[in-house]
CSV table of C-alpha atoms and ligand atoms in Angstrom, one decimal:
chain,number,residue,atom,x,y,z
A,1,MET,CA,-8.7,-3.5,-19.1
A,2,ASN,CA,-6.5,-6.5,-19.7
A,3,LYS,CA,-4.8,-7.2,-16.4
A,4,LEU,CA,-1.5,-8.3,-17.9
A,5,ALA,CA,-1.4,-5.0,-19.9
A,6,VAL,CA,-1.9,-2.8,-16.9
A,7,PHE,CA,0.8,-0.4,-16.1
A,8,PHE,CA,1.3,2.7,-13.9
A,9,ASP,CA,2.6,5.9,-15.4
A,10,THR,CA,3.5,8.8,-13.2
A,11,ASP,CA,2.0,11.6,-15.3
A,12,GLN,CA,-0.8,13.6,-13.8
A,13,ASP,CA,-2.7,13.2,-17.1
A,14,PHE,CA,-2.4,9.4,-16.9
A,15,PHE,CA,-3.6,9.4,-13.3
A,16,GLN,CA,-6.5,11.7,-14.2
A,17,GLN,CA,-7.4,9.4,-17.1
A,18,ARG,CA,-7.5,6.4,-14.8
A,19,LEU,CA,-9.8,8.3,-12.4
A,20,ASN,CA,-12.1,9.1,-15.4
A,21,GLN,CA,-12.2,5.4,-16.3
A,22,VAL,CA,-13.7,4.3,-13.0
A,23,LYS,CA,-17.0,2.4,-13.5
A,24,VAL,CA,-18.8,2.4,-10.2
A,25,ASP,CA,-21.6,0.0,-11.2
A,26,ARG,CA,-19.4,-2.5,-13.1
A,27,TYR,CA,-16.9,-2.4,-10.2
A,28,GLU,CA,-19.6,-3.6,-7.8
A,29,LYS,CA,-20.6,-6.5,-10.1
A,30,THR,CA,-17.1,-7.7,-11.2
A,31,ARG,CA,-14.5,-6.6,-8.7
A,32,ASN,CA,-14.0,-10.1,-7.3
A,33,SER,CA,-12.8,-11.4,-10.6
A,34,LEU,CA,-9.2,-11.1,-11.7
A,35,ASP,CA,-10.3,-9.5,-14.9
A,36,GLY,CA,-13.1,-7.4,-13.3
A,37,SER,CA,-13.4,-3.6,-13.5
A,38,VAL,CA,-11.2,-2.6,-10.6
A,39,THR,CA,-9.8,0.9,-10.6
A,40,TYR,CA,-6.0,0.3,-10.5
A,41,LEU,CA,-5.8,3.5,-8.5
A,42,SER,CA,-3.9,2.1,-5.5
A,43,PRO,CA,-0.3,3.2,-6.4
A,44,TYR,CA,-1.7,6.8,-6.8
A,45,ILE,CA,-3.7,6.7,-3.6
A,46,THR,CA,-0.8,5.2,-1.6
A,47,HIS,CA,1.6,7.8,-2.9
A,48,GLY,CA,-0.8,10.7,-2.6
A,49,PHE,CA,-0.8,11.9,-6.2
A,50,GLU,CA,-4.0,13.4,-5.0
A,51,ALA,CA,-5.3,13.3,-1.4
A,52,LEU,CA,-8.0,10.7,-0.9
A,53,PRO,CA,-10.7,13.2,0.1
A,54,ALA,CA,-10.2,15.1,-3.2
A,55,ILE,CA,-10.4,11.8,-5.1
A,56,VAL,CA,-13.6,10.8,-3.4
A,57,ARG,CA,-15.0,14.3,-4.0
A,58,TYR,CA,-14.2,13.9,-7.7
A,59,LEU,CA,-15.8,10.4,-7.9
A,60,LYS,CA,-18.9,11.8,-6.2
A,61,MET,CA,-19.2,14.6,-8.7
A,62,LYS,CA,-18.3,12.6,-11.8
A,63,HIS,CA,-19.7,9.2,-11.0
A,64,SER,CA,-22.3,10.0,-8.2
A,65,LEU,CA,-20.3,7.8,-5.8
A,66,ASN,CA,-22.1,7.4,-2.4
A,67,THR,CA,-22.1,5.4,0.8
A,68,LYS,CA,-24.2,2.7,-0.8
A,69,HIS,CA,-21.6,1.9,-3.4
A,70,LYS,CA,-19.2,-1.0,-2.9
A,71,LEU,CA,-16.3,1.2,-4.1
A,72,TYR,CA,-17.1,3.7,-1.3
A,73,ALA,CA,-16.9,0.8,1.2
A,74,GLU,CA,-13.6,-0.5,-0.2
A,75,LEU,CA,-12.1,3.0,0.1
A,76,GLY,CA,-13.6,2.9,3.6
A,77,TRP,CA,-11.5,-0.2,4.3
A,78,ARG,CA,-8.4,1.8,3.5
A,79,GLU,CA,-9.5,4.5,5.9
A,80,TYR,CA,-10.2,1.9,8.5
A,81,PHE,CA,-6.7,0.5,8.3
A,82,GLN,CA,-5.3,4.1,8.6
A,83,HIS,CA,-7.5,4.6,11.6
A,84,VAL,CA,-6.0,1.4,13.2
A,85,TRP,CA,-2.5,2.5,12.3
A,86,GLY,CA,-3.1,5.9,13.8
A,87,HIS,CA,-4.1,4.3,17.1
A,88,LEU,CA,-1.6,1.4,17.2
A,89,GLY,CA,1.4,2.9,15.5
A,90,ASN,CA,4.2,0.3,15.5
A,91,GLY,CA,1.7,-2.1,17.1
A,92,ILE,CA,0.5,-3.1,13.6
A,93,PHE,CA,3.8,-5.0,13.2
A,94,GLU,CA,2.9,-7.4,16.0
A,95,ASP,CA,0.1,-9.9,16.4
A,96,ILE,CA,-3.0,-7.9,17.3
A,97,ARG,CA,-4.7,-11.0,18.6
A,98,PRO,CA,-3.0,-14.3,19.5
A,99,ALA,CA,-2.0,-16.5,16.5
A,100,ILE,CA,-3.4,-20.0,16.1
A,101,PRO,CA,-1.8,-21.9,19.0
A,102,GLY,CA,0.6,-24.8,18.7
A,103,ILE,CA,2.1,-23.8,15.3
A,104,SER,CA,5.7,-22.6,14.9
A,105,TYR,CA,5.5,-20.4,11.8
A,106,SER,CA,8.8,-20.0,9.9
A,107,SER,CA,10.4,-16.6,9.6
A,108,GLU,CA,12.1,-17.4,6.3
A,109,MET,CA,10.6,-17.0,2.9
A,110,PRO,CA,11.2,-20.3,1.1
A,111,LEU,CA,13.1,-20.2,-2.3
A,112,ASP,CA,10.2,-21.9,-4.2
A,113,ILE,CA,7.9,-19.0,-3.3
A,114,LEU,CA,10.5,-16.3,-4.0
A,115,THR,CA,11.2,-17.8,-7.4
A,116,ALA,CA,7.5,-18.5,-8.3
A,117,ASN,CA,8.2,-22.2,-8.3
A,118,THR,CA,5.6,-23.7,-6.0
A,119,GLY,CA,4.0,-25.8,-8.7
A,120,ILE,CA,0.7,-24.2,-8.0
A,121,ALA,CA,-0.3,-22.0,-10.9
A,122,THR,CA,-2.4,-19.6,-8.8
A,123,ILE,CA,0.5,-18.8,-6.6
A,124,ASP,CA,3.3,-18.8,-9.2
A,125,ARG,CA,1.3,-16.6,-11.5
A,126,SER,CA,0.6,-14.2,-8.7
A,127,ILE,CA,4.3,-13.9,-7.8
A,128,GLN,CA,5.3,-13.4,-11.5
A,129,MET,CA,2.7,-10.7,-11.9
A,130,LEU,CA,3.9,-9.1,-8.7
A,131,TYR,CA,7.4,-8.9,-9.9
A,132,THR,CA,6.4,-7.8,-13.4
A,133,LEU,CA,3.8,-5.2,-12.7
A,134,GLY,CA,4.3,-4.3,-9.0
A,135,TYR,CA,0.6,-4.8,-8.7
A,136,LEU,CA,-1.8,-7.7,-7.8
A,137,HIS,CA,-5.6,-8.0,-7.8
A,138,ASN,CA,-7.0,-8.2,-4.3
A,139,HIS,CA,-8.1,-11.8,-4.7
A,140,ALA,CA,-4.6,-12.8,-5.8
A,141,ARG,CA,-3.2,-11.1,-2.7
A,142,MET,CA,-5.6,-13.0,-0.5
A,143,TRP,CA,-4.7,-16.3,-2.1
A,144,LEU,CA,-1.0,-15.6,-1.8
A,145,ALA,CA,-1.2,-14.6,1.8
A,146,SER,CA,-3.4,-17.6,2.8
A,147,TYR,CA,-1.1,-20.0,1.0
A,148,CYS,CA,2.0,-18.6,2.7
A,149,VAL,CA,0.5,-18.5,6.2
A,150,HIS,CA,-1.9,-21.4,6.5
A,151,TYR,CA,-0.7,-23.9,3.9
A,152,ARG,CA,3.1,-23.3,4.2
A,153,LYS,CA,3.2,-22.0,7.8
A,154,ILE,CA,5.3,-18.9,7.1
A,155,ALA,CA,4.9,-16.1,9.7
A,156,TRP,CA,2.8,-13.3,8.3
A,157,LEU,CA,5.3,-10.5,9.1
A,158,PRO,CA,8.3,-11.6,6.9
A,159,ALA,CA,5.8,-12.5,4.1
A,160,ALA,CA,4.0,-9.2,4.4
A,161,GLN,CA,7.4,-7.3,4.3
A,162,TRP,CA,8.3,-9.2,1.1
A,163,LEU,CA,5.0,-8.4,-0.6
A,164,TYR,CA,5.1,-4.8,0.6
A,165,GLY,CA,8.5,-4.2,-0.9
A,166,HIS,CA,7.5,-5.4,-4.4
A,167,LEU,CA,4.1,-3.6,-4.6
A,168,LEU,CA,3.9,-0.1,-6.1
A,169,ASP,CA,1.0,0.5,-3.8
A,170,GLY,CA,2.7,-1.0,-0.7
A,171,ASP,CA,1.0,0.6,2.3
A,172,LEU,CA,2.1,-0.6,5.7
A,173,ALA,CA,-1.5,-0.4,7.2
A,174,SER,CA,-3.4,-1.9,4.2
A,175,ASN,CA,-0.8,-4.5,3.6
A,176,HIS,CA,0.3,-5.6,7.1
A,177,LEU,CA,-3.3,-5.5,8.5
A,178,SER,CA,-4.6,-7.5,5.6
A,179,TRP,CA,-2.0,-10.1,6.2
A,180,GLN,CA,-3.1,-10.1,9.9
A,181,TRP,CA,-6.7,-10.4,8.7
A,182,VAL,CA,-5.8,-13.5,6.6
A,183,ALA,CA,-3.7,-15.0,9.4
A,184,ARG,CA,-6.5,-14.6,12.0
A,185,THR,CA,-4.5,-12.3,14.2
A,186,PHE,CA,-6.8,-9.4,13.2
A,187,SER,CA,-10.0,-11.4,12.5
A,188,SER,CA,-12.0,-14.2,14.0
A,189,LYS,CA,-11.1,-17.0,11.6
A,190,PRO,CA,-8.3,-17.8,9.1
A,191,TYR,CA,-9.0,-16.8,5.5
A,192,LEU,CA,-8.8,-20.0,3.4
A,193,PHE,CA,-9.3,-20.7,-0.3
A,194,ASN,CA,-9.6,-23.8,-2.5
A,195,ALA,CA,-9.4,-24.7,-6.2
A,196,ALA,CA,-13.1,-24.1,-6.7
A,197,ASN,CA,-12.8,-20.5,-5.4
A,198,VAL,CA,-9.9,-19.8,-7.8
A,199,ALA,CA,-11.9,-21.4,-10.7
A,200,LYS,CA,-14.8,-19.0,-9.9
A,201,TYR,CA,-12.7,-15.8,-10.1
A,202,ALA,CA,-9.8,-16.4,-12.4
A,203,SER,CA,-9.2,-17.7,-15.9
A,204,VAL,CA,-8.0,-21.2,-16.6
A,205,GLU,CA,-4.2,-20.5,-16.5
A,206,TRP,CA,-4.6,-19.6,-12.9
A,207,HIS,CA,-6.5,-22.7,-11.8
A,208,CYS,CA,-5.1,-25.3,-9.3
A,209,GLU,CA,-7.1,-28.5,-9.9
A,210,ASN,CA,-5.3,-31.7,-9.0
A,211,THR,CA,-3.1,-29.9,-6.5
A,212,PRO,CA,-3.4,-30.2,-2.7
A,213,ILE,CA,-5.5,-27.0,-2.8
A,214,ASP,CA,-8.1,-28.9,-4.8
A,215,THR,CA,-10.0,-30.1,-1.7
A,216,THR,CA,-12.8,-29.2,0.7
A,217,TYR,CA,-12.7,-26.3,3.2
A,218,GLU,CA,-12.9,-28.8,6.0
A,219,VAL,CA,-9.6,-30.4,5.0
A,220,LEU,CA,-8.0,-27.0,4.5
A,221,GLU,CA,-9.2,-25.8,7.9
A,222,ASN,CA,-7.8,-28.9,9.6
A,223,LEU,CA,-4.5,-28.1,7.9
A,224,ALA,CA,-4.6,-24.4,9.0
A,225,PHE,CA,-5.1,-25.5,12.6
A,226,SER,CA,-2.4,-28.2,12.6
A,227,PRO,CA,1.4,-27.7,12.4
A,228,ASP,CA,1.5,-29.6,9.1
A,229,VAL,CA,2.7,-28.1,5.9
A,230,MET,CA,1.1,-28.6,2.4
A,231,PRO,CA,3.4,-30.8,0.2
A,232,ARG,CA,5.3,-29.0,-2.6
A,233,ILE,CA,4.9,-30.0,-6.2
A,234,PRO,CA,8.3,-29.9,-7.9
A,235,ARG,CA,8.1,-28.2,-11.3
A,236,ALA,CA,10.4,-26.4,-13.7
A,237,THR,CA,11.1,-22.9,-12.6
A,238,LEU,CA,8.8,-20.4,-14.3
A,239,LEU,CA,10.7,-17.3,-13.4
A,240,GLN,CA,13.4,-16.8,-16.0
A,241,ASP,CA,15.0,-13.7,-14.4
A,242,PRO,CA,16.6,-13.6,-11.0
A,243,VAL,CA,14.4,-12.7,-8.0
A,244,PRO,CA,14.1,-8.9,-8.1
A,245,GLU,CA,16.2,-7.3,-5.3
A,246,LEU,CA,14.8,-5.1,-2.6
A,247,PHE,CA,16.8,-1.9,-1.8
A,248,THR,CA,17.1,0.0,1.4
A,249,THR,CA,18.5,3.0,-0.6
A,250,PRO,CA,17.8,3.8,-4.2
A,251,PRO,CA,19.9,1.9,-6.7
A,252,THR,CA,23.1,3.9,-7.6
A,253,ASP,CA,22.0,4.6,-11.2
A,254,LEU,CA,18.8,6.1,-9.9
A,255,VAL,CA,20.7,8.3,-7.4
A,256,GLU,CA,22.5,9.7,-10.5
A,257,LYS,CA,19.6,9.8,-12.8
A,258,PHE,CA,17.5,11.8,-10.4
A,259,ALA,CA,20.4,13.9,-9.0
A,260,LEU,CA,19.5,13.1,-5.4
A,261,ILE,CA,21.2,15.5,-2.9
A,262,LYS,CA,22.5,14.8,0.6
A,263,LYS,CA,22.0,18.4,1.8
A,264,VAL,CA,20.3,21.6,0.6
A,265,ASP,CA,22.5,24.3,-0.8
A,266,PRO,CA,21.3,27.5,1.0
A,267,LYS,CA,21.9,29.5,-2.2
A,268,LYS,CA,19.1,27.7,-3.8
A,269,LEU,CA,16.7,29.1,-1.2
A,270,LEU,CA,17.6,32.7,-1.8
A,271,GLY,CA,14.6,34.8,-2.7
A,272,LYS,CA,12.2,32.0,-1.8
A,273,THR,CA,9.4,32.3,0.7
A,274,ASN,CA,7.4,29.1,0.8
A,275,ILE,CA,8.9,25.7,0.8
A,276,ALA,CA,6.6,22.6,0.4
A,277,LEU,CA,8.2,19.5,1.8
A,278,ILE,CA,7.2,16.5,-0.4
A,279,HIS,CA,7.6,13.0,1.0
A,280,PRO,CA,6.8,9.8,-0.8
A,281,TRP,CA,3.2,9.6,0.5
A,282,ASN,CA,2.2,13.1,-0.6
A,283,LEU,CA,3.4,13.3,-4.2
A,284,LYS,CA,0.9,16.0,-5.1
A,285,ASP,CA,1.9,19.0,-7.1
A,286,GLN,CA,1.1,21.8,-4.6
A,287,GLU,CA,-0.9,24.8,-5.7
A,288,GLY,CA,0.7,28.2,-5.1
A,289,PRO,CA,4.2,29.7,-5.3
A,290,PHE,CA,6.1,26.9,-3.6
A,291,PHE,CA,9.7,25.7,-3.9
A,292,GLN,CA,8.9,22.0,-3.7
A,293,LEU,CA,11.6,20.0,-2.0
A,294,GLY,CA,11.4,16.2,-2.2
A,295,ILE,CA,12.5,14.4,1.0
A,296,ILE,CA,13.5,10.8,1.6
A,297,ASP,CA,14.3,9.6,5.1
A,298,LEU,CA,17.0,6.9,5.2
A,299,GLY,CA,15.8,5.7,8.7
A,300,PHE,CA,12.5,4.5,7.2
A,301,HIS,CA,14.0,2.7,4.3
A,302,GLN,CA,16.5,0.8,6.5
A,303,ARG,CA,13.4,-0.9,7.9
A,304,PHE,CA,11.3,-1.1,4.8
A,305,ALA,CA,13.1,-2.0,1.6
A,306,TRP,CA,11.6,-1.3,-1.9
A,307,SER,CA,12.0,-2.8,-5.3
A,308,ARG,CA,13.7,-0.9,-8.0
A,309,LYS,CA,10.4,-0.6,-9.8
A,310,ARG,CA,8.9,1.2,-6.8
A,311,TRP,CA,11.9,3.5,-6.3
A,312,GLU,CA,11.7,4.5,-9.9
A,313,PHE,CA,7.9,5.1,-9.7
A,314,VAL,CA,8.3,7.3,-6.6
A,315,LEU,CA,11.5,9.2,-7.8
A,316,THR,CA,10.1,9.8,-11.3
A,317,ARG,CA,7.0,11.5,-9.9
A,318,MET,CA,9.0,13.3,-7.2
A,319,LYS,CA,11.5,14.7,-9.7
A,320,HIS,CA,8.6,15.8,-11.9
A,321,ILE,CA,7.1,18.0,-9.2
A,322,CYS,CA,10.2,18.9,-7.1
A,323,ARG,CA,13.2,21.1,-7.7
A,324,ASP,CA,15.5,18.9,-5.6
A,325,ILE,CA,15.3,15.6,-3.8
A,326,LEU,CA,17.0,15.4,-0.5
A,327,ILE,CA,17.9,11.9,0.7
A,328,ALA,CA,19.3,11.8,4.3
A,329,ASP,CA,18.7,11.1,7.9
A,330,LEU,CA,16.1,13.9,8.0
A,331,SER,CA,16.2,14.5,11.7
A,332,THR,CA,19.8,15.7,11.4
A,333,THR,CA,19.4,17.6,8.1
A,334,LEU,CA,15.8,19.0,7.9
A,335,ILE,CA,15.5,20.3,11.4
A,336,PRO,CA,18.6,22.5,11.2
A,337,LEU,CA,17.4,23.7,7.8
A,338,ILE,CA,14.1,24.9,9.3
A,339,GLU,CA,15.8,26.3,12.4
A,340,GLN,CA,18.4,28.2,10.4
A,341,ASN,CA,15.8,29.8,8.0
A,342,PRO,CA,13.1,31.3,10.3
A,343,HIS,CA,12.2,33.8,7.5
A,344,LEU,CA,11.0,30.8,5.3
A,345,ASN,CA,7.6,29.2,5.6
A,346,PHE,CA,7.6,25.4,5.4
A,347,GLU,CA,4.6,23.1,4.8
A,348,ILE,CA,4.3,19.4,5.1
A,349,THR,CA,1.5,16.7,5.4
A,350,GLN,CA,1.6,14.2,8.2
A,351,THR,CA,1.8,10.4,7.5
A,352,TYR,CA,1.8,7.5,9.9
A,353,ASN,CA,4.9,5.9,8.2
A,354,PRO,CA,7.4,5.3,11.0
A,355,SER,CA,10.4,7.7,11.2
A,356,TYR,CA,8.5,10.3,9.0
A,357,PHE,CA,5.7,10.4,11.6
A,358,GLU,CA,8.1,11.1,14.5
A,359,LEU,CA,10.0,13.7,12.4
A,360,ILE,CA,6.9,15.6,11.3
A,361,LYS,CA,5.5,15.5,14.9
A,362,ARG,CA,8.7,17.3,15.9
A,363,LEU,CA,8.1,20.0,13.2
A,364,GLU,CA,4.8,21.0,14.8
A,365,VAL,CA,6.7,23.2,17.4
A,366,TYR,CA,8.3,25.5,14.8
A,367,GLU,CA,6.3,28.6,14.1
A,368,ASN,CA,7.5,28.8,10.5
A,369,THR,CA,6.2,25.3,9.8
A,370,LEU,CA,2.6,24.3,9.0
A,371,VAL,CA,1.8,20.6,9.4
A,372,HIS,CA,-1.3,19.4,7.7
A,373,PRO,CA,-3.0,16.4,9.2
A,374,VAL,CA,-3.2,12.9,7.6
A,375,PRO,CA,-5.9,13.4,4.9
A,376,ARG,CA,-9.1,11.5,5.5
A,377,PHE,CA,-12.5,11.5,3.8
A,378,LEU,CA,-14.3,9.8,6.7
A,379,ASP,CA,-14.4,10.7,10.4
A,380,ASP,CA,-11.7,9.2,12.5
A,381,PRO,CA,-13.4,7.8,15.7
A,382,GLU,CA,-11.7,8.7,18.9
A,383,ASN,CA,-11.5,5.2,20.2
A,384,LEU,CA,-10.0,2.3,18.3
A,385,CYS,CA,-12.7,0.4,16.4
A,386,PRO,CA,-11.9,-3.3,16.8
A,387,SER,CA,-13.5,-4.3,13.5
A,388,PHE,CA,-14.4,-2.7,10.2
A,389,SER,CA,-18.1,-3.2,10.8
A,390,LYS,CA,-17.9,-1.1,14.1
A,391,PHE,CA,-15.9,1.5,12.3
A,392,TRP,CA,-18.3,1.6,9.3
A,393,GLN,CA,-21.3,1.9,11.7
A,394,GLN,CA,-19.8,4.9,13.4
A,395,VAL,CA,-18.5,6.8,10.4
A,396,THR,CA,-21.8,6.3,8.4
A,397,SER,CA,-24.2,7.0,11.3
A,398,LYS,CA,-26.3,10.1,11.4
A,399,ASN,CA,-24.0,11.7,13.9
A,400,SER,CA,-21.1,11.3,11.7
A,401,TYR,CA,-20.8,12.2,8.0
A,402,PRO,CA,-18.3,11.8,5.2
A,403,ARG,CA,-16.1,14.9,5.0
A,404,PRO,CA,-16.8,17.3,2.2
B,1,FAD,C1,-2.5,-9.5,1.6
B,1,FAD,C2,-3.0,-8.2,1.2
B,1,FAD,C3,-2.1,-7.1,1.0
B,1,FAD,C4,-2.6,-5.9,0.6
B,1,FAD,N1,-1.7,-4.8,0.5
B,1,FAD,C5,-2.1,-3.6,0.2
B,1,FAD,C6,-1.2,-2.5,0.1
B,1,FAD,O1,0.0,-2.7,0.4
B,1,FAD,N2,-1.7,-1.3,-0.3
B,1,FAD,C7,-3.0,-1.1,-0.7
B,1,FAD,O2,-3.4,0.0,-1.1
B,1,FAD,N3,-3.9,-2.2,-0.6
B,1,FAD,C8,-3.5,-3.4,-0.2
B,1,FAD,N4,-4.4,-4.4,-0.1
B,1,FAD,C9,-5.8,-4.1,-0.4
B,1,FAD,C10,-6.3,-4.3,-1.9
B,1,FAD,O3,-5.9,-5.6,-2.3
B,1,FAD,C11,-5.7,-3.3,-2.8
B,1,FAD,O4,-6.0,-2.0,-2.3
B,1,FAD,C12,-6.3,-3.3,-4.2
B,1,FAD,O5,-6.2,-4.6,-4.7
B,1,FAD,C13,-5.7,-2.3,-5.1
B,1,FAD,O6,-6.1,-2.4,-6.4
B,1,FAD,P1,-7.1,-1.3,-7.0
B,1,FAD,O7,-6.7,0.0,-6.8
B,1,FAD,O8,-7.4,-1.7,-8.4
B,1,FAD,O9,-8.4,-1.7,-6.1
B,1,FAD,P2,-9.9,-1.3,-6.2
B,1,FAD,O10,-10.6,-2.6,-5.9
B,1,FAD,O11,-10.2,-0.7,-7.5
B,1,FAD,O12,-10.2,-0.4,-5.0
B,1,FAD,C14,-10.1,1.0,-5.0
B,1,FAD,C15,-9.3,1.5,-3.9
B,1,FAD,O13,-9.9,1.1,-2.6
B,1,FAD,C16,-9.0,0.7,-1.6
B,1,FAD,N5,-9.2,-0.7,-1.3
B,1,FAD,C17,-9.8,-1.6,-2.1
B,1,FAD,N6,-9.9,-2.8,-1.5
B,1,FAD,C18,-9.2,-2.6,-0.3
B,1,FAD,C19,-8.9,-3.5,0.8
B,1,FAD,N7,-9.3,-4.7,0.9
B,1,FAD,N8,-8.2,-3.0,1.8
B,1,FAD,C20,-7.8,-1.7,1.8
B,1,FAD,N9,-8.1,-0.8,0.8
B,1,FAD,C21,-8.8,-1.3,-0.2
B,1,FAD,C22,-7.6,1.0,-2.3
B,1,FAD,O14,-7.2,2.2,-1.9
B,1,FAD,C23,-7.9,0.8,-3.8
B,1,FAD,O15,-7.0,1.5,-4.6
B,1,FAD,C24,-4.0,-5.7,0.3
B,1,FAD,C25,-4.9,-6.8,0.4
B,1,FAD,C26,-4.4,-8.0,0.8
B,1,FAD,C27,-5.4,-9.1,0.9
């Protein structure tokens, strides 16, 4: 698939087609290249178009996916990050291990990065692609993160928040913990890249020969461990359009387009029995006779802003499967709705996303509300595994087994 042509439709058929197109063996051989056979499934996995255990079951059946496959291990990385999130909660937003000492990382994202004008094609193209598609290949994410933290000395958290907001697949655990892994606050050494590494995995327009990145790993490591910043290369701005905005509530025209509501009209629930509460990480069309109610919690979004592209992606899918979409402070709207309607059965799936997590935890006490756990396809070790290898060892050992 041509990377620049990749796009993400919200139809079930489109998602199913993408799942059918997965090539387990080619993935293994080519996944590190920007034009390799990656799956492009991440927006669908993040937003729960189908729960990950069901996706893995399907890939096992259709493509004989098993623990020996690289794709299985990469999906395992996602489960590992969720495992860490489940244990640390808001702790993933702080350094897990001490940062490289003696460096004062900036908390501001510089304008040349925001406008894709660093003069380094690898970075500028990544940012343009991010803004255009809401997606980036894993290698481009690693280069971008390493450039920001180690070469430009930007603190990983504001940079992670910026990337998160523009990705359609933005997942707080996979994103923030990957940034920490690059930064060395969740790994034993900083992740660095040079021009030769880019040349190996990307086509020529992405290369960065004759820039300060075109050097040895020794030079780059010295830079990463010093307070120095890589010099900028002035260049004409590549980005023609203004920097896409991040929104803490859906843009007004989308509020109208999707007819978002601030409270539920009780008349709409007359004659209903089962209500499925659908949040942005569980956008699966439920089987059974459900009244599906989309729910968006303002408390979460005040902390984590999204691009227009991401709001549109989530709301289009939500509108497609839900009768109504409620956007509110859910602790003051949803809980009274459940309390005032003891004759109705509510169902919801847990997520570690802050604000939603605490709210759903509170719902567990209501007899008329069934809370499904965060879906997982691997076991979730009781104690926090400090590294992926420890986690992998435990979840693939004989005493443990992938869930059916
Ligand atoms: C700085 C940085 C930020 C990232 N932010 C996110 C994010 O917000 N959301 C997100 O889903 N992934 C994130 N990743 C992980 C990875 O880059 C993406 O999951 C992957 O590029 C998505 O494209 P794909 O579906 O085509 O991946 P494929 O390579 O086809 O992988 C299939 C699936 O496996 C999982 N996966 C693959 N690689 C990883 C990985 N390294 N870590 C965790 N899960 C993985 C994803 O669910 C992915 O959809 C980040 C990585 C880095 C280095």
